[in-house]
JSON list of C-alpha atoms in Angstrom, two decimals:
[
{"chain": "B", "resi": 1, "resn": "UNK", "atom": "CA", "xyz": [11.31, 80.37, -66.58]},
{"chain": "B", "resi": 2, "resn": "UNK", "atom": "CA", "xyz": [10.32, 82.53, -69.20]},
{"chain": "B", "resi": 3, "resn": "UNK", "atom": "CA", "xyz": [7.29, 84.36, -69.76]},
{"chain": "B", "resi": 4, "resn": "UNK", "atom": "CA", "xyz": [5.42, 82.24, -72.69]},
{"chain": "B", "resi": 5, "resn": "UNK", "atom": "CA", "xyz": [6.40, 78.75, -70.64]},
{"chain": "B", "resi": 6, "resn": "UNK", "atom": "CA", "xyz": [4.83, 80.59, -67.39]},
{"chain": "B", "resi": 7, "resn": "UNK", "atom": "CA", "xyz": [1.74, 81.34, -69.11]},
{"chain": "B", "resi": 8, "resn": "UNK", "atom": "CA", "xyz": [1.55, 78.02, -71.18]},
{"chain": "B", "resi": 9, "resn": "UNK", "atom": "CA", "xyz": [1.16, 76.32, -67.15]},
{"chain": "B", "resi": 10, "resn": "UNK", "atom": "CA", "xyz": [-1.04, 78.68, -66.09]},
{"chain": "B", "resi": 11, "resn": "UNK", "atom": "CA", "xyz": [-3.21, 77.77, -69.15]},
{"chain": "B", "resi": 12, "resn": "UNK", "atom": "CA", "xyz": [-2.72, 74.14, -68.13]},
{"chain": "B", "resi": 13, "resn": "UNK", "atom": "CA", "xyz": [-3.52, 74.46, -64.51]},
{"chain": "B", "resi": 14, "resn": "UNK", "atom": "CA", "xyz": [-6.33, 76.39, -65.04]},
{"chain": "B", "resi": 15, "resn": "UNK", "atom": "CA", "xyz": [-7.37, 74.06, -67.49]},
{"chain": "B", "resi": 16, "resn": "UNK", "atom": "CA", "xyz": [-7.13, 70.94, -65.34]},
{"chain": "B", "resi": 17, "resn": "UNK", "atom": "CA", "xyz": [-8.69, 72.53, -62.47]},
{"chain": "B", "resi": 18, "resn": "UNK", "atom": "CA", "xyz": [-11.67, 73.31, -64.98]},
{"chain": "B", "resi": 19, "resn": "UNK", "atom": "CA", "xyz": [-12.84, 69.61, -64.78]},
{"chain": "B", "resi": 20, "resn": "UNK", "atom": "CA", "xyz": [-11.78, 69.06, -61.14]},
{"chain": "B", "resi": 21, "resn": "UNK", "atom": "CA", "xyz": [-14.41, 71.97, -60.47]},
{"chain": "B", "resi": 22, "resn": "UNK", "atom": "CA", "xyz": [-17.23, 70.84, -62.63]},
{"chain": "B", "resi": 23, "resn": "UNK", "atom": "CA", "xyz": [-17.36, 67.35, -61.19]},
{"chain": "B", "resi": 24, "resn": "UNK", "atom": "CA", "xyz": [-17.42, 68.53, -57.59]},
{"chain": "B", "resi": 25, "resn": "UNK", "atom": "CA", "xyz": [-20.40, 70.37, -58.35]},
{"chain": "B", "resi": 26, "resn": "UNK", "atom": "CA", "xyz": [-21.98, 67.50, -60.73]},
{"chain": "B", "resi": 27, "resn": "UNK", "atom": "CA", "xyz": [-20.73, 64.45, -59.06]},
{"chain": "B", "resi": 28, "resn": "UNK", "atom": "CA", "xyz": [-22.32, 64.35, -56.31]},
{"chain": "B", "resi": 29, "resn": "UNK", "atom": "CA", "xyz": [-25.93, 65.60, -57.78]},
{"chain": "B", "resi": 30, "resn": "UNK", "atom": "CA", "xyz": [-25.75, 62.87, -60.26]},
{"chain": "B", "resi": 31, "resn": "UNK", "atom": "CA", "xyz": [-25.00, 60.24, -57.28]},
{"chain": "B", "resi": 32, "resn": "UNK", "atom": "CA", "xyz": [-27.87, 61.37, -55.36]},
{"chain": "B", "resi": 33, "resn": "UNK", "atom": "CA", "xyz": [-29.70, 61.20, -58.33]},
{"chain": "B", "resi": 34, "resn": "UNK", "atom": "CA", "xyz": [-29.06, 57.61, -59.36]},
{"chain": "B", "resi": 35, "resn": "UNK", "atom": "CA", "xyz": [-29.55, 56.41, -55.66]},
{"chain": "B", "resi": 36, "resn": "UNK", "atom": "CA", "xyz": [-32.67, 57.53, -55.64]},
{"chain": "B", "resi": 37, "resn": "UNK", "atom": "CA", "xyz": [-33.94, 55.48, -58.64]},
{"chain": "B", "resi": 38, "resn": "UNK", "atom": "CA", "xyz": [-32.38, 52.13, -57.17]},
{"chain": "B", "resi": 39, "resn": "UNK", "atom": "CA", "xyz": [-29.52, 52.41, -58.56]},
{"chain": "B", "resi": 40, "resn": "UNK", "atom": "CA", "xyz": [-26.40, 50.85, -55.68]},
{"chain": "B", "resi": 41, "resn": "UNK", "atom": "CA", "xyz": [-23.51, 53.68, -56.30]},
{"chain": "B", "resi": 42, "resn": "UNK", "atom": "CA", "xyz": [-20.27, 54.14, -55.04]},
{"chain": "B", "resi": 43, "resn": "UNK", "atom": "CA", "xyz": [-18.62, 57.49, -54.94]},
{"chain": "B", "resi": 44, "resn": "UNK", "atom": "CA", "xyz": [-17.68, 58.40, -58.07]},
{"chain": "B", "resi": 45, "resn": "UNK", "atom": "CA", "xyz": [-16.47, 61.04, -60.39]},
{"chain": "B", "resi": 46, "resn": "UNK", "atom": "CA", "xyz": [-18.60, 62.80, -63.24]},
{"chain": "B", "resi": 47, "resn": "UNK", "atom": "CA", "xyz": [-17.07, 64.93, -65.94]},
{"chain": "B", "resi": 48, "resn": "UNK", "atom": "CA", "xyz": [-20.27, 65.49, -67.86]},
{"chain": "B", "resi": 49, "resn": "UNK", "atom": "CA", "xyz": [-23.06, 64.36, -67.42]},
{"chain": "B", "resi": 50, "resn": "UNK", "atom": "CA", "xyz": [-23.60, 60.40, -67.76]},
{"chain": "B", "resi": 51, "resn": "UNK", "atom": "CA", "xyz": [-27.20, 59.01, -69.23]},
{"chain": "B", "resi": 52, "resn": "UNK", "atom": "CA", "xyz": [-28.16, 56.20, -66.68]},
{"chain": "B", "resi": 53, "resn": "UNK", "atom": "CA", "xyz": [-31.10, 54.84, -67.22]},
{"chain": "B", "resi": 54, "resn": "UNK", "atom": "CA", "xyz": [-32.44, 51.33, -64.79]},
{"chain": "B", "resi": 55, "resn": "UNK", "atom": "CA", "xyz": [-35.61, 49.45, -66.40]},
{"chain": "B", "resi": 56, "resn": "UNK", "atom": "CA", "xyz": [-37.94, 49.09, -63.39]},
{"chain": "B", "resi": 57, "resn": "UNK", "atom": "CA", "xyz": [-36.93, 45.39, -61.97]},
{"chain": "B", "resi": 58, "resn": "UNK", "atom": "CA", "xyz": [-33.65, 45.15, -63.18]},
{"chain": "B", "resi": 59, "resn": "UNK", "atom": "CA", "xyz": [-30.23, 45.95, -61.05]},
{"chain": "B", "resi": 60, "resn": "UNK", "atom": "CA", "xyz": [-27.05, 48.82, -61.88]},
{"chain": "B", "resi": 61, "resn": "UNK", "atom": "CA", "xyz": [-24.19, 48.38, -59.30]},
{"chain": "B", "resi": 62, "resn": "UNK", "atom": "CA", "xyz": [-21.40, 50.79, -59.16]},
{"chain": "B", "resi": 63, "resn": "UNK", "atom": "CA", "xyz": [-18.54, 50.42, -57.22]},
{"chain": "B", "resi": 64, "resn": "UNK", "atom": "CA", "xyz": [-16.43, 53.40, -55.44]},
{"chain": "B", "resi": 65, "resn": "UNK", "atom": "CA", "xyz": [-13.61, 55.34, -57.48]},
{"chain": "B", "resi": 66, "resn": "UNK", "atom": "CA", "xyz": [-15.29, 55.02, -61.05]},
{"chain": "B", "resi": 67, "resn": "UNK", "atom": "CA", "xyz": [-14.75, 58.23, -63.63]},
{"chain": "B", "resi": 68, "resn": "UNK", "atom": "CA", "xyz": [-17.03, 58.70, -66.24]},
{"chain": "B", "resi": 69, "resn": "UNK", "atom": "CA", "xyz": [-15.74, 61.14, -68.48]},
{"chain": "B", "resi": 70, "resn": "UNK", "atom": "CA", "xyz": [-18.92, 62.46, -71.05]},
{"chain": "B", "resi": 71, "resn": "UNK", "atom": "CA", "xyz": [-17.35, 65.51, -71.67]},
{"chain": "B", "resi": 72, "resn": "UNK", "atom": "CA", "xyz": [-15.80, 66.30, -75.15]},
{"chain": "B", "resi": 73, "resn": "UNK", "atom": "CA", "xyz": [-12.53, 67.60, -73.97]},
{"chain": "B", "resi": 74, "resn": "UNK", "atom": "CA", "xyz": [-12.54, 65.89, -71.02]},
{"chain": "B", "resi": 75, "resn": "UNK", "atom": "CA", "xyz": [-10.20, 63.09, -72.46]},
{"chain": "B", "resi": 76, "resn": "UNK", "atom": "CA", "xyz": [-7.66, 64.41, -74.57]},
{"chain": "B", "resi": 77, "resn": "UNK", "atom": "CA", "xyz": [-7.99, 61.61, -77.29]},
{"chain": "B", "resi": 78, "resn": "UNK", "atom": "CA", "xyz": [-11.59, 62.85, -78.10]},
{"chain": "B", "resi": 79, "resn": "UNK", "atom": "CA", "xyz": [-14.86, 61.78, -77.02]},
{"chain": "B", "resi": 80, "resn": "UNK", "atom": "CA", "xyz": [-17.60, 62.14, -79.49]},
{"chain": "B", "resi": 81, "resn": "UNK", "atom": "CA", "xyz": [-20.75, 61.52, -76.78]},
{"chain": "B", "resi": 82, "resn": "UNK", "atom": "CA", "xyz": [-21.68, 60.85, -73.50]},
{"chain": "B", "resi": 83, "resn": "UNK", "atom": "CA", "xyz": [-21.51, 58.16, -71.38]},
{"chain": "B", "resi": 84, "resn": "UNK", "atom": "CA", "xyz": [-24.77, 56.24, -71.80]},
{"chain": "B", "resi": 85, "resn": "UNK", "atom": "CA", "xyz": [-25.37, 53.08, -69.08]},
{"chain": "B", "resi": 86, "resn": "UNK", "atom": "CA", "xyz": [-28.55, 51.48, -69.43]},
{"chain": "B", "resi": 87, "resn": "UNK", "atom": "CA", "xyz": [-30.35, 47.76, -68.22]},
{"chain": "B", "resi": 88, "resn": "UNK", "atom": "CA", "xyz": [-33.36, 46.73, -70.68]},
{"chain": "B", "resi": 89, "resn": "UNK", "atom": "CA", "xyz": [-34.73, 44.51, -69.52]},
{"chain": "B", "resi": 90, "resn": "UNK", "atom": "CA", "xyz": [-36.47, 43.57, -65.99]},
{"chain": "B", "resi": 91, "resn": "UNK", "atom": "CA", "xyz": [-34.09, 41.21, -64.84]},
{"chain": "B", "resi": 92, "resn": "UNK", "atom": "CA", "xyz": [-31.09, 42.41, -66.75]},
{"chain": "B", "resi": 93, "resn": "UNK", "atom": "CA", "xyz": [-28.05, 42.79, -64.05]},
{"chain": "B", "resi": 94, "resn": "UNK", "atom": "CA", "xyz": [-25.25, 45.41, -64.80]},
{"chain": "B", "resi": 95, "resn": "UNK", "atom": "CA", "xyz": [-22.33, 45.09, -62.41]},
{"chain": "B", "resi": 96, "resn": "UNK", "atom": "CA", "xyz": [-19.34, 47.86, -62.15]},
{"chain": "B", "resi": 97, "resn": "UNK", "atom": "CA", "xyz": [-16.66, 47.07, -60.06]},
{"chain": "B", "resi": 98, "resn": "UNK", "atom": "CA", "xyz": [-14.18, 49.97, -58.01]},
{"chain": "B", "resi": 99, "resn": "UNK", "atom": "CA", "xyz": [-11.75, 52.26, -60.10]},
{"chain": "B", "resi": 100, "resn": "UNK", "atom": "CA", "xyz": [-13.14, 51.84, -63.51]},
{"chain": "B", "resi": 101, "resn": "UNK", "atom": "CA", "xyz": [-12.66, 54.57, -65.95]},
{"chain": "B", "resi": 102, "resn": "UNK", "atom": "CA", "xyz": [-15.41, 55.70, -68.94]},
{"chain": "B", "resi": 103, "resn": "UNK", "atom": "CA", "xyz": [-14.77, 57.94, -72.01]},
{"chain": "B", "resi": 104, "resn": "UNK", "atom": "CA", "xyz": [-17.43, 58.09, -73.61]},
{"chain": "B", "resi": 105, "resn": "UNK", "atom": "CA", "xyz": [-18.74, 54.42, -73.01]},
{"chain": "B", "resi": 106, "resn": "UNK", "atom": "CA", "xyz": [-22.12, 53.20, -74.10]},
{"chain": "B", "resi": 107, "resn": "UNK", "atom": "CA", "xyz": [-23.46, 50.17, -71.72]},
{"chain": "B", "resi": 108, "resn": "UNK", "atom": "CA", "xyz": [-26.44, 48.23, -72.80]},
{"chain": "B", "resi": 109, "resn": "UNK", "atom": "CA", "xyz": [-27.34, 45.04, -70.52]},
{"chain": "B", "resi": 110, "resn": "UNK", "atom": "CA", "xyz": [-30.21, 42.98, -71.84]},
{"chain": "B", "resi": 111, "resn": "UNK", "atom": "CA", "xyz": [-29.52, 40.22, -69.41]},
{"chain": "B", "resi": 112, "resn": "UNK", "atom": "CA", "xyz": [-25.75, 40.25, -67.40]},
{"chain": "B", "resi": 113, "resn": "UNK", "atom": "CA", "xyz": [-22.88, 42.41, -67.37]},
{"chain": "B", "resi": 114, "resn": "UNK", "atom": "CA", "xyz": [-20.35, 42.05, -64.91]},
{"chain": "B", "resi": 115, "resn": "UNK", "atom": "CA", "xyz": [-17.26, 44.68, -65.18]},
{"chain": "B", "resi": 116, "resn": "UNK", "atom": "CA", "xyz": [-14.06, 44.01, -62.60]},
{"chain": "B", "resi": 117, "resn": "UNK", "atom": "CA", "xyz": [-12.18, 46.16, -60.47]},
{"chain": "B", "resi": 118, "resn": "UNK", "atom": "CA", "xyz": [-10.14, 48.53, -62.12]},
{"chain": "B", "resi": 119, "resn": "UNK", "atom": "CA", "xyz": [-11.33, 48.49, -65.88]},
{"chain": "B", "resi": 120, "resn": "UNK", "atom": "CA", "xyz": [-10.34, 50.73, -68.12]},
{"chain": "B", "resi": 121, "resn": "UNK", "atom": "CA", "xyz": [-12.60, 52.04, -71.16]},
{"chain": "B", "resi": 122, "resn": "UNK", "atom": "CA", "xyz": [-11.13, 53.55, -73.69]},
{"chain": "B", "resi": 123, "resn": "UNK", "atom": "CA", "xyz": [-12.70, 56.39, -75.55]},
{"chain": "B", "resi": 124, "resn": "UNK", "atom": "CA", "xyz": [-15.75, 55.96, -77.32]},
{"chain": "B", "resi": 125, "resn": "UNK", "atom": "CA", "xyz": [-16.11, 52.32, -76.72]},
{"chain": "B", "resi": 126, "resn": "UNK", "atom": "CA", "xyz": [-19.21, 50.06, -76.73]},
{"chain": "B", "resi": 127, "resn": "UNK", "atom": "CA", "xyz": [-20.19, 46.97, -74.46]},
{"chain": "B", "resi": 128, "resn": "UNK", "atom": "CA", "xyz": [-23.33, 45.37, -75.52]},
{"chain": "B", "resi": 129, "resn": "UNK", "atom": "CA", "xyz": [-24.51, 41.80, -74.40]},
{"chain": "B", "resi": 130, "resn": "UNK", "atom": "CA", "xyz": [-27.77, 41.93, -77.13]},
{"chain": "B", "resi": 131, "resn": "UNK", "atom": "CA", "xyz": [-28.34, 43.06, -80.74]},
{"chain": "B", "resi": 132, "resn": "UNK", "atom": "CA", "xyz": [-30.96, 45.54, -79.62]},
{"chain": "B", "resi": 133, "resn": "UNK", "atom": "CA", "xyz": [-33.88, 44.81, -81.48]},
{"chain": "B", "resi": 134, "resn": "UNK", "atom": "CA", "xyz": [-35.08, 41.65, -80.22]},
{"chain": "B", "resi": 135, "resn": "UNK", "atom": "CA", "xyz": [-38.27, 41.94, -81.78]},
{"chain": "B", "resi": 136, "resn": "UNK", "atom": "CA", "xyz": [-36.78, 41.31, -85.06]},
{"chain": "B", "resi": 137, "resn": "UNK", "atom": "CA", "xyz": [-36.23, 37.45, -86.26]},
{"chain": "B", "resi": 138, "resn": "UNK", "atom": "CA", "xyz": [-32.56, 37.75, -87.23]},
{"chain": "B", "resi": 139, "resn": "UNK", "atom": "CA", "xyz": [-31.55, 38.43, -83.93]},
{"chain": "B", "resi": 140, "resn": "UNK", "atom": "CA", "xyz": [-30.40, 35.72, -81.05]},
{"chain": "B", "resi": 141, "resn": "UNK", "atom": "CA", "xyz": [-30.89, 35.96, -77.50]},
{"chain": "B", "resi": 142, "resn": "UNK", "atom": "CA", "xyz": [-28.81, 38.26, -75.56]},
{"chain": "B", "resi": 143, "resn": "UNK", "atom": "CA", "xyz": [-25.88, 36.12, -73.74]},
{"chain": "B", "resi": 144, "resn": "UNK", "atom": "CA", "xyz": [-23.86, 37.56, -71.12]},
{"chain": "B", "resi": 145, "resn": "UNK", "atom": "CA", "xyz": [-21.00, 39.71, -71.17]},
{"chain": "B", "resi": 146, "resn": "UNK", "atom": "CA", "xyz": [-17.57, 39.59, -68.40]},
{"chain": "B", "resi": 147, "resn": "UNK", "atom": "CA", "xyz": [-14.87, 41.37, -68.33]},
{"chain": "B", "resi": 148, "resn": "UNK", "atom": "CA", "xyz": [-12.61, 40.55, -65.57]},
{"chain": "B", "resi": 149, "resn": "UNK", "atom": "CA", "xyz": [-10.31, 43.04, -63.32]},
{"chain": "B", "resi": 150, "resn": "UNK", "atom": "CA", "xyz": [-7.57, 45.24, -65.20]},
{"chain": "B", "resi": 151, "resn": "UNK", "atom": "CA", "xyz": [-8.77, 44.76, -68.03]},
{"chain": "B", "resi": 152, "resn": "UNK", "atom": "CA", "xyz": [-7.83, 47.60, -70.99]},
{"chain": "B", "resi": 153, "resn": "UNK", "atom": "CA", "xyz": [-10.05, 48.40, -73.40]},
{"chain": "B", "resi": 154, "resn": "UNK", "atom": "CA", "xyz": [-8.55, 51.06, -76.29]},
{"chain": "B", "resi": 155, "resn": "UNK", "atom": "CA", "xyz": [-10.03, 53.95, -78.26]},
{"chain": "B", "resi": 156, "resn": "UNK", "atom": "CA", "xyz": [-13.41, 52.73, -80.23]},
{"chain": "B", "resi": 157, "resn": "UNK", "atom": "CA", "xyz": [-13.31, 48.74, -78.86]},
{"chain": "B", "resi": 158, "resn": "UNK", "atom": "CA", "xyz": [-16.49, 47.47, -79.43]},
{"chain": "B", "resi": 159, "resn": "UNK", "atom": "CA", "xyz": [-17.94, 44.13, -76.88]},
{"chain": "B", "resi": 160, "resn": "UNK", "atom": "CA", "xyz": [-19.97, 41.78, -77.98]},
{"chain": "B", "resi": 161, "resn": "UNK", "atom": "CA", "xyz": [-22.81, 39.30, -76.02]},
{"chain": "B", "resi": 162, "resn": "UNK", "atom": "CA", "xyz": [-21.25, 36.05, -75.14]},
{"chain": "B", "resi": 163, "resn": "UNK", "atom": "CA", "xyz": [-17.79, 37.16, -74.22]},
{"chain": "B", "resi": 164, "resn": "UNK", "atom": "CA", "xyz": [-15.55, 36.87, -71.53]},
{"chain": "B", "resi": 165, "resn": "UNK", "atom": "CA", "xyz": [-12.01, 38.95, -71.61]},
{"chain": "B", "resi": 166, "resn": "UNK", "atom": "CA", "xyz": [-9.30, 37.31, -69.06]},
{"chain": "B", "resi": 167, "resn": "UNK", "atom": "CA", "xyz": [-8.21, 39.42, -66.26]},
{"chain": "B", "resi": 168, "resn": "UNK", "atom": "CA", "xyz": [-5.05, 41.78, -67.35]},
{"chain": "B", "resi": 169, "resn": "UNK", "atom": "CA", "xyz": [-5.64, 41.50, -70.85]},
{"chain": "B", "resi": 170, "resn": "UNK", "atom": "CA", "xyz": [-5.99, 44.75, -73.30]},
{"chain": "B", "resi": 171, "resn": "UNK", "atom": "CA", "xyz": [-7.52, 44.65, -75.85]},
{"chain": "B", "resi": 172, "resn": "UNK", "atom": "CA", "xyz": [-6.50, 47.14, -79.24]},
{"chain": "B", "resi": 173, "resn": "UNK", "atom": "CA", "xyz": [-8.04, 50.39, -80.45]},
{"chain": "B", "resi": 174, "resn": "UNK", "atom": "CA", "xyz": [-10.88, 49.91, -82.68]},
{"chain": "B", "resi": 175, "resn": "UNK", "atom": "CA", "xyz": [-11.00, 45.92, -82.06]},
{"chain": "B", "resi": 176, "resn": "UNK", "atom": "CA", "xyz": [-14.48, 43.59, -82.13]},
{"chain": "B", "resi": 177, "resn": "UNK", "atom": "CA", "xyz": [-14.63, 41.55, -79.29]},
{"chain": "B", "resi": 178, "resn": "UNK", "atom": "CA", "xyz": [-16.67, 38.70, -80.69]},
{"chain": "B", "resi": 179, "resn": "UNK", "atom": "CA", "xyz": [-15.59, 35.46, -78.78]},
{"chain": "B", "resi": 180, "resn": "UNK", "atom": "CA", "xyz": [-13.70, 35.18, -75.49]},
{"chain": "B", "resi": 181, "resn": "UNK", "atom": "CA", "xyz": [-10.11, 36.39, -74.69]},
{"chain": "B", "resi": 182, "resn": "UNK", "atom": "CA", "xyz": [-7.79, 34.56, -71.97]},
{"chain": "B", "resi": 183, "resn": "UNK", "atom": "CA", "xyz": [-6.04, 36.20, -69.65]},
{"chain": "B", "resi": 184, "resn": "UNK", "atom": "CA", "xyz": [-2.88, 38.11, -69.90]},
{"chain": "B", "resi": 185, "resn": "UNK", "atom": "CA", "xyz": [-3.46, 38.69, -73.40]},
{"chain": "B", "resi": 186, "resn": "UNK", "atom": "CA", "xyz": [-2.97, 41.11, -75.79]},
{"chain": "B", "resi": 187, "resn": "UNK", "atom": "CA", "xyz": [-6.05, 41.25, -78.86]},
{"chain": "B", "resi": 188, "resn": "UNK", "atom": "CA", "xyz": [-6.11, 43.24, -81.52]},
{"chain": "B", "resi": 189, "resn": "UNK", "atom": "CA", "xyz": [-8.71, 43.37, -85.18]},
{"chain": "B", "resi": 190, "resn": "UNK", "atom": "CA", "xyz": [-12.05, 42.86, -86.56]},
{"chain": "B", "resi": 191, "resn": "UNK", "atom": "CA", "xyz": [-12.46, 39.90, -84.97]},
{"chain": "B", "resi": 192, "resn": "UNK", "atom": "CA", "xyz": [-10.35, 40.57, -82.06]},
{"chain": "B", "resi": 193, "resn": "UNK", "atom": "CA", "xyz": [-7.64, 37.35, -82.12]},
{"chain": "B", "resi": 194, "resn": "UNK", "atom": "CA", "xyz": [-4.41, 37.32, -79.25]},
{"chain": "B", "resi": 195, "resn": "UNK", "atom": "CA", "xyz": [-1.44, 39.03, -81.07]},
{"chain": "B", "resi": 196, "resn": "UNK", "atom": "CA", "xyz": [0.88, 38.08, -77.66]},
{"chain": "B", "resi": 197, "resn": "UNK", "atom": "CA", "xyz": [1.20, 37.23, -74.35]},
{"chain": "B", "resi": 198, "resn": "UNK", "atom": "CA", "xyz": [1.75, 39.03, -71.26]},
{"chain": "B", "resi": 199, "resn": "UNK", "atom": "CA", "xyz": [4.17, 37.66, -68.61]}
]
């Protein structure tokens, strides 16, 4: 092995074990944290620190094994904030199931979220089940929001209220997710429509 490939994995080790030390030190402060405000958390991993925030009556779930990456270099495709998980209402209900992964995910649950086992987020992606300002006319009444187990959600995805995405399905970088998605599917664009089938 030569000398400049020995010291480009050093530099990679090092780097690596950079994050692995930061989130033993944060992780479990931030869990502590959370549990203490009502919120039901598994243990999980924090690279960065995640913006949770539970409106008094309402309910945050978390199951164990989820990584919520709010770091900027913590995800090698680029995050551009932190992870931001929030219920706004009373009775709004935000459900996380085990092994998820977060990159810079913004959650806002206005009335029901429910996120499977295993879920992966992308990136900078956003799952919303409300238009936000509900004191404003235009807007419609929040509607809730599933996405079932394995699901794959790429760089910059954005969820919208009303939908349900089908276990196993992905769903393509920079997509809207305005009406439901089966199963086993692949979705891609702005609206998000099923390019293919997985067998």
């Amino acid at each position: 092995m030569n000398f400049y490939r020995f010291c480009n994995k050093v530099f990679n080790r090092l780097f690596h074990l950079k994050f692995s030390f930061y989130s033993s030190l944060i992780s479990p402060i931030i869990t502590f944290l959370a549990r203490c405000r009502g919120i039901d958390m598994g243990k999980c991993k924090f690279y960065g620190s995640t913006i949770i925030i539970r409106k008094d009556g309402s309910t945050i779930t978390i199951g164990d094994g989820c990584r919520f990456r709010s770091l900027s270099d913590s995800n090698l495709i680029g995050i551009n904030h932190k992870c931001i998980i929030s219920t706004q209402t009373s009775d709004a209900k935000l459900t996380i199931g085990k092994n998820c992964g977060f990159s810079g995910t913004t959650i806002g649950c206005f009335s029901s979220i429910s996120i499977g086992d295993n879920v992966r987020c992308g990136a900078n992606t956003l799952i919303n089940d409300a238009d936000w300002h509900l004191d404003d006319s235009r807007t419609t009444k929040p509607k809730p929001i599933v996405i079932e187990e394995n699901v794959w959600l790429g760089y910059g995805v954005v969820v919208m209220k009303g939908v349900t995405i089908g276990a196993n399905s992905i769903i393509g970088v920079n997509s809207v997710v305005t009406a439901d998605i089966p199963e086993n599917s692949i979705a891609v664009g702005i609206p998000c429509k099923v390019i293919k089938k997985l067998k």
